[in-house]
Tab-separated table of C-alpha atoms and ligand atoms in Angstrom:
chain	number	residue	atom	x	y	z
A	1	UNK	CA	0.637	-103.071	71.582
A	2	UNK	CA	-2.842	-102.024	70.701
A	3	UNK	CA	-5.926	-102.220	73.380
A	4	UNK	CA	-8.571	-104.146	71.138
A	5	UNK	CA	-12.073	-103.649	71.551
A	6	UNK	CA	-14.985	-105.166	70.028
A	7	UNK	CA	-18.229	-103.172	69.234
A	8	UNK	CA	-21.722	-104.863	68.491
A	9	UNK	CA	-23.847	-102.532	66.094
A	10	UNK	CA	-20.687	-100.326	65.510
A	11	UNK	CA	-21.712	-99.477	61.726
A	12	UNK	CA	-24.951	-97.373	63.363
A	13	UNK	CA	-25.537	-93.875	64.273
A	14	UNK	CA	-23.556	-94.413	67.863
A	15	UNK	CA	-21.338	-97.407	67.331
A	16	UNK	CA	-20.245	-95.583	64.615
A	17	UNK	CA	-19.146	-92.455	66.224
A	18	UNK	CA	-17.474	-94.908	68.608
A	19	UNK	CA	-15.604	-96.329	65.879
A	20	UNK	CA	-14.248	-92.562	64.767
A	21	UNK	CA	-13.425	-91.680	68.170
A	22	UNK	CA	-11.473	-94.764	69.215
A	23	UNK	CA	-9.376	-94.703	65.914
A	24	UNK	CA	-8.804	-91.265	66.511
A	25	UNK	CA	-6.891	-92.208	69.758
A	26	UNK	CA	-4.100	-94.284	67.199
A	27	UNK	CA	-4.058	-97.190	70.279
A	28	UNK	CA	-6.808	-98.893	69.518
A	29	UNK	CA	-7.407	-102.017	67.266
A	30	UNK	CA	-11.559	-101.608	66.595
A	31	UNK	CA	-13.652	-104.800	65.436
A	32	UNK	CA	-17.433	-104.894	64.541
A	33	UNK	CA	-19.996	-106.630	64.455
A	34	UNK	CA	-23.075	-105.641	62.636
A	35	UNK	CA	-25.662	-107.500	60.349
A	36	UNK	CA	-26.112	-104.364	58.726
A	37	UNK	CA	-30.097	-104.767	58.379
A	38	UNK	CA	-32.431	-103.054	56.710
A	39	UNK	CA	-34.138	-101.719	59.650
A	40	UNK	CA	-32.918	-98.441	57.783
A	41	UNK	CA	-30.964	-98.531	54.766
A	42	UNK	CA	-28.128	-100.782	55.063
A	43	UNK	CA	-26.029	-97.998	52.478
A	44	UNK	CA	-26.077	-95.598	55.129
A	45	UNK	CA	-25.035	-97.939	57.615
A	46	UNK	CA	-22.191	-99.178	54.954
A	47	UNK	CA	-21.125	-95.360	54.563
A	48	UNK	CA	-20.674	-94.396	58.417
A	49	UNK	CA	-17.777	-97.118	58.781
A	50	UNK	CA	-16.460	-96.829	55.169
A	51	UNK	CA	-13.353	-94.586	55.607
A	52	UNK	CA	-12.281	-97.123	57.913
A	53	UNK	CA	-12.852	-100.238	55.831
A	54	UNK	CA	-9.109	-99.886	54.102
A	55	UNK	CA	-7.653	-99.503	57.784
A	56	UNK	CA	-5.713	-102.501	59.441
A	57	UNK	CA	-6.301	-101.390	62.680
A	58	UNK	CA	-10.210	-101.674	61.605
A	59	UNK	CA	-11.879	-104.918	61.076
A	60	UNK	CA	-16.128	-105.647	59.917
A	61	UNK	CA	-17.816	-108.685	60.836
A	62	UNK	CA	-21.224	-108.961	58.909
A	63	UNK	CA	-22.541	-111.296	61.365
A	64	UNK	CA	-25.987	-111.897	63.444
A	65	UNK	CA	-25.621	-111.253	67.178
A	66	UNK	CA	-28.691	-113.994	67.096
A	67	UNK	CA	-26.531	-116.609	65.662
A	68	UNK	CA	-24.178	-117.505	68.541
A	69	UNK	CA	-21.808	-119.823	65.905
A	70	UNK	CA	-21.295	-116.926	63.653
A	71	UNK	CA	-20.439	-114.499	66.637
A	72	UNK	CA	-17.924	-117.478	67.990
A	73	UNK	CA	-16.162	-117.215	64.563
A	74	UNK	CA	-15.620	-113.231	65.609
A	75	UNK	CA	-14.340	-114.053	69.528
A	76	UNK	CA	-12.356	-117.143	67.785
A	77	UNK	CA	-10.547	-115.243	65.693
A	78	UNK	CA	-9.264	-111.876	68.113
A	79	UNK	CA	-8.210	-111.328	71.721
A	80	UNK	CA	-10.673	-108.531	72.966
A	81	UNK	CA	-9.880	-106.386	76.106
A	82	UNK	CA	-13.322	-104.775	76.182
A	83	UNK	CA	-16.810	-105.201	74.531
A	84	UNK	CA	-19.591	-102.122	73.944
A	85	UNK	CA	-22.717	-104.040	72.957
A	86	UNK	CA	-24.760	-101.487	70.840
A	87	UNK	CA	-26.248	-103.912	68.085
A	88	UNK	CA	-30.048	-103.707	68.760
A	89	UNK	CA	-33.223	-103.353	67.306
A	90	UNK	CA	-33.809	-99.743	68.095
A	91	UNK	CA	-36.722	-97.724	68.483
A	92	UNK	CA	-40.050	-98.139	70.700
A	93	UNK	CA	-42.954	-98.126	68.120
A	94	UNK	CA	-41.793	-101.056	65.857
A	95	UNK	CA	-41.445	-102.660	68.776
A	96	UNK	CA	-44.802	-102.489	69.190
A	97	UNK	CA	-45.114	-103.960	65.486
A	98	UNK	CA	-42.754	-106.816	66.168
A	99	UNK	CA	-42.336	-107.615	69.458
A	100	UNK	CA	-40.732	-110.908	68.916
A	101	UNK	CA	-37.692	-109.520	67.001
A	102	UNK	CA	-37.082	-107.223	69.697
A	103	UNK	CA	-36.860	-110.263	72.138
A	104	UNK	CA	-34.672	-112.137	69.756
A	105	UNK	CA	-32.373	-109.475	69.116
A	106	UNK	CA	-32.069	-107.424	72.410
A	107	UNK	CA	-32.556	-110.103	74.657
A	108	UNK	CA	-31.047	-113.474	73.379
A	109	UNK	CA	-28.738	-111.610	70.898
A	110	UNK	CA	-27.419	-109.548	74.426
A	111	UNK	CA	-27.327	-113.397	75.642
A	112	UNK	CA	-25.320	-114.310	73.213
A	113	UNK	CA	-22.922	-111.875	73.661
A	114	UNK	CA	-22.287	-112.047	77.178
A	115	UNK	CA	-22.108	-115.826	76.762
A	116	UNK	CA	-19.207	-115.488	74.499
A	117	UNK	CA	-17.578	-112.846	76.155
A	118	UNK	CA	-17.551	-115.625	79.668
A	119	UNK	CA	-16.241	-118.207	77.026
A	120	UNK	CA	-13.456	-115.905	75.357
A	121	UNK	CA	-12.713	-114.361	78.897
A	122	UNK	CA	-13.672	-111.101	78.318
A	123	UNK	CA	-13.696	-108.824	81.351
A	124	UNK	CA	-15.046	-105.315	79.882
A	125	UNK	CA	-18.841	-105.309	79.235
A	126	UNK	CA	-20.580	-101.621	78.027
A	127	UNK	CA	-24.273	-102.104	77.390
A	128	UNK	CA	-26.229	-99.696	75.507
A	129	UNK	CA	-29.171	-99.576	77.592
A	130	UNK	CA	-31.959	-96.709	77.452
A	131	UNK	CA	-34.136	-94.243	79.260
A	132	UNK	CA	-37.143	-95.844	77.619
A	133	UNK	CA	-37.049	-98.131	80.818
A	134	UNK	CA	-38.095	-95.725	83.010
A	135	UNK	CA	-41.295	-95.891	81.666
A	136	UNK	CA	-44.180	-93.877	82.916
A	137	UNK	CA	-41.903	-93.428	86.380
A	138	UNK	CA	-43.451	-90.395	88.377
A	139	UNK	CA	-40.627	-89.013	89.250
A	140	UNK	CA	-38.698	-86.664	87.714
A	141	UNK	CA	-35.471	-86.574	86.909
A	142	UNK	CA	-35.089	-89.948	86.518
A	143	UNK	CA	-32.503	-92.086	89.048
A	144	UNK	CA	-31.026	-94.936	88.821
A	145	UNK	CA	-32.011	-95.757	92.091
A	146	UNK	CA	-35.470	-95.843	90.790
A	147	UNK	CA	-37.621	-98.999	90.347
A	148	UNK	CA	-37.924	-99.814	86.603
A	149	UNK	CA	-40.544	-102.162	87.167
A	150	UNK	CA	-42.995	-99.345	84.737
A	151	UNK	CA	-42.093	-99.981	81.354
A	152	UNK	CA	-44.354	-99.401	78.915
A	153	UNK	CA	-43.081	-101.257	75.024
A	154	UNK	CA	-41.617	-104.086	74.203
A	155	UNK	CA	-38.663	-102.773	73.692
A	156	UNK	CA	-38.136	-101.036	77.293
A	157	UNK	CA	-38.757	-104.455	78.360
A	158	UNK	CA	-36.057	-105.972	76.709
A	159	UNK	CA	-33.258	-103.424	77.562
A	160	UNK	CA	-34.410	-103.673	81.496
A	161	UNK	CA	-33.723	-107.348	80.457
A	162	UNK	CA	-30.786	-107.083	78.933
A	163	UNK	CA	-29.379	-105.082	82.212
A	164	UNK	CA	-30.570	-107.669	84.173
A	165	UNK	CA	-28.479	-110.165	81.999
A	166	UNK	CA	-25.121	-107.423	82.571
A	167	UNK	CA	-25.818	-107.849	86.539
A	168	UNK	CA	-26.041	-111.589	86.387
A	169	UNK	CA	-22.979	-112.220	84.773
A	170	UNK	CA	-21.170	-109.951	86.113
A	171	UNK	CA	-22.101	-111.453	89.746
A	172	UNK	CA	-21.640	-115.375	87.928
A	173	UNK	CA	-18.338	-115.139	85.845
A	174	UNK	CA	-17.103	-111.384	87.487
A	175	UNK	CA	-17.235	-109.735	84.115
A	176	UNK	CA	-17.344	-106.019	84.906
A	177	UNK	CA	-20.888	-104.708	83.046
A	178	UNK	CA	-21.615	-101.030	82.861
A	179	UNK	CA	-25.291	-100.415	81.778
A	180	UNK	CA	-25.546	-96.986	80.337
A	181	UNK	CA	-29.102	-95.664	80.177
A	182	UNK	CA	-28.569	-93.233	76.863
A	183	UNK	CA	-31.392	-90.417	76.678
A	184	UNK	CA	-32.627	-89.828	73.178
A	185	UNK	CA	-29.265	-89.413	71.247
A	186	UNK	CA	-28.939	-86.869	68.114
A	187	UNK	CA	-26.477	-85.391	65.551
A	188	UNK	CA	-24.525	-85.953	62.509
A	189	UNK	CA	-25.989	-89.767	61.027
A	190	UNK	CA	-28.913	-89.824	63.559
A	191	UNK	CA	-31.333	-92.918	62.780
A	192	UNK	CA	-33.369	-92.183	60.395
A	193	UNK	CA	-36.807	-93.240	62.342
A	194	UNK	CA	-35.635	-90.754	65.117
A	195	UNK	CA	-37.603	-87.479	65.645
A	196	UNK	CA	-35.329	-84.908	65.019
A	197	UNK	CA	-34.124	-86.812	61.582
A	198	UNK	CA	-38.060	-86.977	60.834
A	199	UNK	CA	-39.069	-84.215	61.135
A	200	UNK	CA	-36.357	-82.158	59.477
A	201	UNK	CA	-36.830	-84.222	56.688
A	202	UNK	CA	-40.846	-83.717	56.408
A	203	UNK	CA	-39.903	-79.881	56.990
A	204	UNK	CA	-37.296	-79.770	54.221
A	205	UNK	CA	-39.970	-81.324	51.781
A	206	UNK	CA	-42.732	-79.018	52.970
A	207	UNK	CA	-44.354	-82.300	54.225
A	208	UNK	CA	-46.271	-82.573	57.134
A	209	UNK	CA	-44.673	-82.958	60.870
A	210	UNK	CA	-46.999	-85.277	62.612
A	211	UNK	CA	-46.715	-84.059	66.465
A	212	UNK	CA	-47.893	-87.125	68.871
A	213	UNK	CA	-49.790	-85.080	71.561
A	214	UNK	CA	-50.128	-81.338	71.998
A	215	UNK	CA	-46.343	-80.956	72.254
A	216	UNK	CA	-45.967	-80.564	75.672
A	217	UNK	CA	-44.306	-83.992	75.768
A	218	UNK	CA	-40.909	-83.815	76.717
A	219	UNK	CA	-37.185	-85.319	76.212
A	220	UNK	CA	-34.179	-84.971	77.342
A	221	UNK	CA	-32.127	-84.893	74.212
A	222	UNK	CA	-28.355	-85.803	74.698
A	223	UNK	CA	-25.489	-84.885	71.412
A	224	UNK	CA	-23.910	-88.013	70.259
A	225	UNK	CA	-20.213	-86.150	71.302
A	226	UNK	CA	-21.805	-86.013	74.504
A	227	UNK	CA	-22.723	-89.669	74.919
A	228	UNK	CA	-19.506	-90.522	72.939
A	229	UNK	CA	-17.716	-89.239	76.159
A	230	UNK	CA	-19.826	-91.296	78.464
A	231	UNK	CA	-19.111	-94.808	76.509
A	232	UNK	CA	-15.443	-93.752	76.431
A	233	UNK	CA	-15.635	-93.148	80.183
A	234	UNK	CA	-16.949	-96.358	80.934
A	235	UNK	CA	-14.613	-98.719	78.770
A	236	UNK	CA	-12.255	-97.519	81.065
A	237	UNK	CA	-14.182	-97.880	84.246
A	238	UNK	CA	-12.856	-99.879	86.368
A	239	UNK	CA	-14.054	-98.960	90.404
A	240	UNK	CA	-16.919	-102.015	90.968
A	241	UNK	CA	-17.707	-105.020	88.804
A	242	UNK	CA	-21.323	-103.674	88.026
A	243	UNK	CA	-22.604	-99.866	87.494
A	244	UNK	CA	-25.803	-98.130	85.561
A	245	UNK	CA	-25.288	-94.726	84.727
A	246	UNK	CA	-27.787	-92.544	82.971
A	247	UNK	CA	-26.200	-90.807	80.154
A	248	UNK	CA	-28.624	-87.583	79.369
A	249	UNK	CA	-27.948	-84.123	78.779
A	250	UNK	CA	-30.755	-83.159	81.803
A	251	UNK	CA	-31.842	-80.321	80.272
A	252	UNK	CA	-35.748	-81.776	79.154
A	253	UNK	CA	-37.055	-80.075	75.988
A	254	UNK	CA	-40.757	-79.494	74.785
A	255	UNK	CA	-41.762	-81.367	71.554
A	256	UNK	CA	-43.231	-77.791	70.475
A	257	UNK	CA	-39.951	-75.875	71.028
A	258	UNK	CA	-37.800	-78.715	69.519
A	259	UNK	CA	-40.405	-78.511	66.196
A	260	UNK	CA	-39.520	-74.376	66.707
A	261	UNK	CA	-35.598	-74.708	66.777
A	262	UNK	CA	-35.876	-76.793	63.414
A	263	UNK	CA	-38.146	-74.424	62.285
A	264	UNK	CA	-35.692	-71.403	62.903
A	265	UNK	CA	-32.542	-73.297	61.777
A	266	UNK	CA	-33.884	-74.199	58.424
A	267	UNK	CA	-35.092	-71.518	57.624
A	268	UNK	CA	-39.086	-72.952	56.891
A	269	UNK	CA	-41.840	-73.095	59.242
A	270	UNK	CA	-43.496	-76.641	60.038
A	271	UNK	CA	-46.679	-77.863	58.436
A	272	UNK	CA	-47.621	-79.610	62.038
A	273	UNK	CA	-50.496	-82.176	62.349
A	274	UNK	CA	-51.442	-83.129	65.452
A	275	UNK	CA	-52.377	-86.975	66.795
A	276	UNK	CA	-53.276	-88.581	69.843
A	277	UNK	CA	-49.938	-90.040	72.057
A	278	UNK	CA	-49.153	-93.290	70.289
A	279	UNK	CA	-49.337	-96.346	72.597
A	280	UNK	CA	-45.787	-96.597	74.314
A	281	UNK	CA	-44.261	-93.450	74.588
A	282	UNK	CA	-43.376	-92.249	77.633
A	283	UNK	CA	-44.833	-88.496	78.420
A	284	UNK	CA	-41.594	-86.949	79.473
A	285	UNK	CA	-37.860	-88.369	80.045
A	286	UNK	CA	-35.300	-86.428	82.548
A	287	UNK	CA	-32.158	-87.938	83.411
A	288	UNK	CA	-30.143	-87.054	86.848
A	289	UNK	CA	-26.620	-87.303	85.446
A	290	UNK	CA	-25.200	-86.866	89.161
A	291	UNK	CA	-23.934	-90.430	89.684
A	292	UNK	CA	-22.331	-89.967	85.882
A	293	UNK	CA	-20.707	-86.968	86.642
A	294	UNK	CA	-19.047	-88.059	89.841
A	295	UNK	CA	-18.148	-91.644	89.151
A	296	UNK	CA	-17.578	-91.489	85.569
A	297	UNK	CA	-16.504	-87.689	84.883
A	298	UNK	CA	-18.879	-87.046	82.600
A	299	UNK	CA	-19.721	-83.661	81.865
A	300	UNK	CA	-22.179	-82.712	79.017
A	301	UNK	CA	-21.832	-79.811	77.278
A	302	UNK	CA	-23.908	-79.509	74.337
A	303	UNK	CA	-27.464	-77.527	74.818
A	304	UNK	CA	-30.196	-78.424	72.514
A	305	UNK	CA	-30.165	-74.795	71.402
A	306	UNK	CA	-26.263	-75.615	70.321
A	307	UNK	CA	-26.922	-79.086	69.022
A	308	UNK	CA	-29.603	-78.242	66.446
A	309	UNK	CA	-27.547	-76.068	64.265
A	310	UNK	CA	-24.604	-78.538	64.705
A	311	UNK	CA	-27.609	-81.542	63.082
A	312	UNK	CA	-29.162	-79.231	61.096
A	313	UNK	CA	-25.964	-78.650	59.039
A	314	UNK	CA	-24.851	-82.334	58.640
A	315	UNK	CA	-28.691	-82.882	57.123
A	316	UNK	CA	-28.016	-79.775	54.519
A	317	UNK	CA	-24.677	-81.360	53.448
A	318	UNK	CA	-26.165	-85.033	53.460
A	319	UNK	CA	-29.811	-84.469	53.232
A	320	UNK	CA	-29.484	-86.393	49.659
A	321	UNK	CA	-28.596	-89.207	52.107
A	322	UNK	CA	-31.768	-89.071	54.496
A	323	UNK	CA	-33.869	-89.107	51.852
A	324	UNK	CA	-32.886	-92.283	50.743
A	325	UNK	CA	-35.360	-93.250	54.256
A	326	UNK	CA	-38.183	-91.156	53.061
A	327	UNK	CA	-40.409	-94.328	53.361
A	328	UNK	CA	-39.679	-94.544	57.474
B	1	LIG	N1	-30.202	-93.434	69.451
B	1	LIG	C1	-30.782	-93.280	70.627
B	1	LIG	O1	-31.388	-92.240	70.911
B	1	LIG	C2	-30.736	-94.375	71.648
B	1	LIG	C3	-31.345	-94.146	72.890
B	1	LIG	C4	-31.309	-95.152	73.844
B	1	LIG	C5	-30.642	-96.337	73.580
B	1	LIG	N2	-30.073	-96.540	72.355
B	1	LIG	C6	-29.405	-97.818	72.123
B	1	LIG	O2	-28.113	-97.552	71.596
B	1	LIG	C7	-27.746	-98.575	70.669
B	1	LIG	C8	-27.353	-97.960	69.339
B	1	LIG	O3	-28.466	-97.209	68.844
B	1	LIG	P1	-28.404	-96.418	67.466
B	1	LIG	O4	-29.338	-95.278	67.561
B	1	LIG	O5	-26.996	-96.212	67.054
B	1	LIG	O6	-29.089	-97.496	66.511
B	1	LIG	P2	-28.675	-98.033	65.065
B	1	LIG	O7	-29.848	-98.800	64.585
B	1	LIG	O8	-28.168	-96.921	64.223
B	1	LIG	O9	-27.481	-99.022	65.407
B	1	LIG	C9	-27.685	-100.359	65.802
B	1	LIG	C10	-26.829	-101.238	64.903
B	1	LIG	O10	-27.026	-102.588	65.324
B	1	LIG	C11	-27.090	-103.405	64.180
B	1	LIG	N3	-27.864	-104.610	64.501
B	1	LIG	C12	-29.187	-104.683	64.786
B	1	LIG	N4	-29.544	-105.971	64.971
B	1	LIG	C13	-28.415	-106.701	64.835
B	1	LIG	C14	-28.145	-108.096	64.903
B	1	LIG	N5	-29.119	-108.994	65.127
B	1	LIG	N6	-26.874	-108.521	64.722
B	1	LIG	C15	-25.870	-107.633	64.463
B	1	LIG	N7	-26.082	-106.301	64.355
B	1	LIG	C16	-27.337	-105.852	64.542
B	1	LIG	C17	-27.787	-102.558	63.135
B	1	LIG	O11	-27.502	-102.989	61.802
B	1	LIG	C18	-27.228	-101.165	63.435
B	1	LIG	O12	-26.109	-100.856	62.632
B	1	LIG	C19	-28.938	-99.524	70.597
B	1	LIG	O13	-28.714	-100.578	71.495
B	1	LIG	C20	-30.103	-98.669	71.081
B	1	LIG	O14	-31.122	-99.450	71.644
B	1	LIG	C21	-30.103	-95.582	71.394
């Protein structure tokens, strides 16, 4: 008998390495949910699921996680041990642009979800939450015994929401909810709108890189196998009914040596222009991974210096692919 899971957002850049990973394991039965928007192009998102579309252990839902009588039709219709809720609108500066979406999506869409999963009697919650909610915290690395009362967009707001949603119904209707606080995620099928993406993209074209700052900002920058390991980790987590691990690689990176590494791994050096910080982005992010590594095992091993080459050779083979988003 097959474990089924159900993944919101599963045909994006992490649900969809999800997706490959649990069907790997042959004992699971993977369904998705995704509206596949055009927040980036829907094709690409329609390409990272498609060798699965043929499978039976593999089903798609094109539904809205803001329509809670669509998403019933998808808890109607299969018995799901565990949910990882992914399906968001991503990304801090067009949530800036349209903060209203973001609340619709990330907060009652997360709503929605947990709503269902208490009607269907799901017991297994994984939220995608995100470092952004740390905000402009002063301390460094970041814990989750820290306050997150600092955000600083709309959509940190709505994930420190959504969290708050996870520990409310998991103290209501004892649904076990395990926030995990990803720190800027890359590799093979990265979001298109994501820096790494961008600017290897601008480089390639001998465009210019447009560096926010004087590129001593700084991220901690986590490989999607990485992360992939810490979402596995947690399906399976079973110790206390509510838990928020950060999920980084904790090794924080220079926007100047990132730009550098790109430079040096495609072979062209960087047209950079140089802008003022943009309204809502945090001046460094650093997670402490301690709690992660003890409770959950997790145990990062990809270095930035190790991850680039690893991206930068997905974007050669597929770079036809990213350019499809040249407009983002
Ligand atoms: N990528 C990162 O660096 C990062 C960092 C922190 C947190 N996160 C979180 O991880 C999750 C996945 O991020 P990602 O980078 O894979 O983004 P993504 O945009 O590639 O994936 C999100 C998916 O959700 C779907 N979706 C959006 N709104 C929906 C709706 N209303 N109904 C159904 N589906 C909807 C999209 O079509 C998309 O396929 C998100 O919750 C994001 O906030 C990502």
């Amino acid at each position: 008998m097959k474990r089924h899971i159900l993944i919101t957002g599963g045909a994006g850049f992490i649900g969809s390495h999800l997706v490959d990973r649990l069907l790997s394991e042959k004992s699971w039965q993977v369904s998705v949910v995704d509206n596949l928007n055009d927040f980036y192009s829907p094709q690409i998102k329609r390409d990272n699921i498609g060798k699965h579309l043929n499978s039976p252990e593999f089903s798609l839902y094109e539904a809205d996680i803001r329509c809670r009588e669509s998403l019933r039709r998808v808890f109607a219709a299969e018995k799901y041990e565990a949910i990882v809720h992914l399906a968001a609108c991503a990304g801090v500066q067009s949530s800036l642009a349209n903060p209203a979406l973001y609340v619709q999506t990330n907060v009652d869409g997360t709503l929605n979800v947990l709503e269902l999963a208490r009607e269907f009697g799901v017991r297994q919650f994984v939220f995608g939450s995100s470092s952004s909610i740390y905000g402009i915290n002063c301390k460094i690395p970041f814990s989750e015994e820290d306050k997150i009362s600092k955000t600083i967009s709309p959509y940190a707001a709505t994930k420190a929401a959504g969290e708050m949603l996870c520990h409310t119904y998991s103290h209501l209707y004892d649904i076990r909810t395990v926030c995990l606080r990803f720190f800027t995620v890359y590799g093979a099928r990265q979001r298109p709108d994501l820096a790494i993406h961008k600017f290897s993209r601008m480089i390639w074209q001998n465009l210019p890189v447009t560096m926010f700052g004087d590129g001593t900002t700084r991220r901690d920058y986590t490989y999607i196998d990485d992360i992939i390991e810490g979402i596995r980790a947690a399906i399976d987590y079973r110790k206390s009914v509510h838990e928020i691990f950060n999920l980084g690689e904790s090794q924080t990176v220079e926007l100047r040596y990132l730009i550098e590494l790109l430079e040096k791994n495609l072979g062209i050096k960087a047209i950079v222009e140089k802008h003022g910080l943009q309204p809502g982005d945090v001046p460094v992010t650093f997670a402490d991974i301690s709690k992660a590594k003890q409770i959950l095992g997790y145990n990062p091993q990809t270095k930035i210096e190790d991850g680039i080459p690893k991206f930068v050779r997905w974007f050669r083979e597929n770079r036809g692919l990213s350019f499809v988003e040249s407009a983002l």
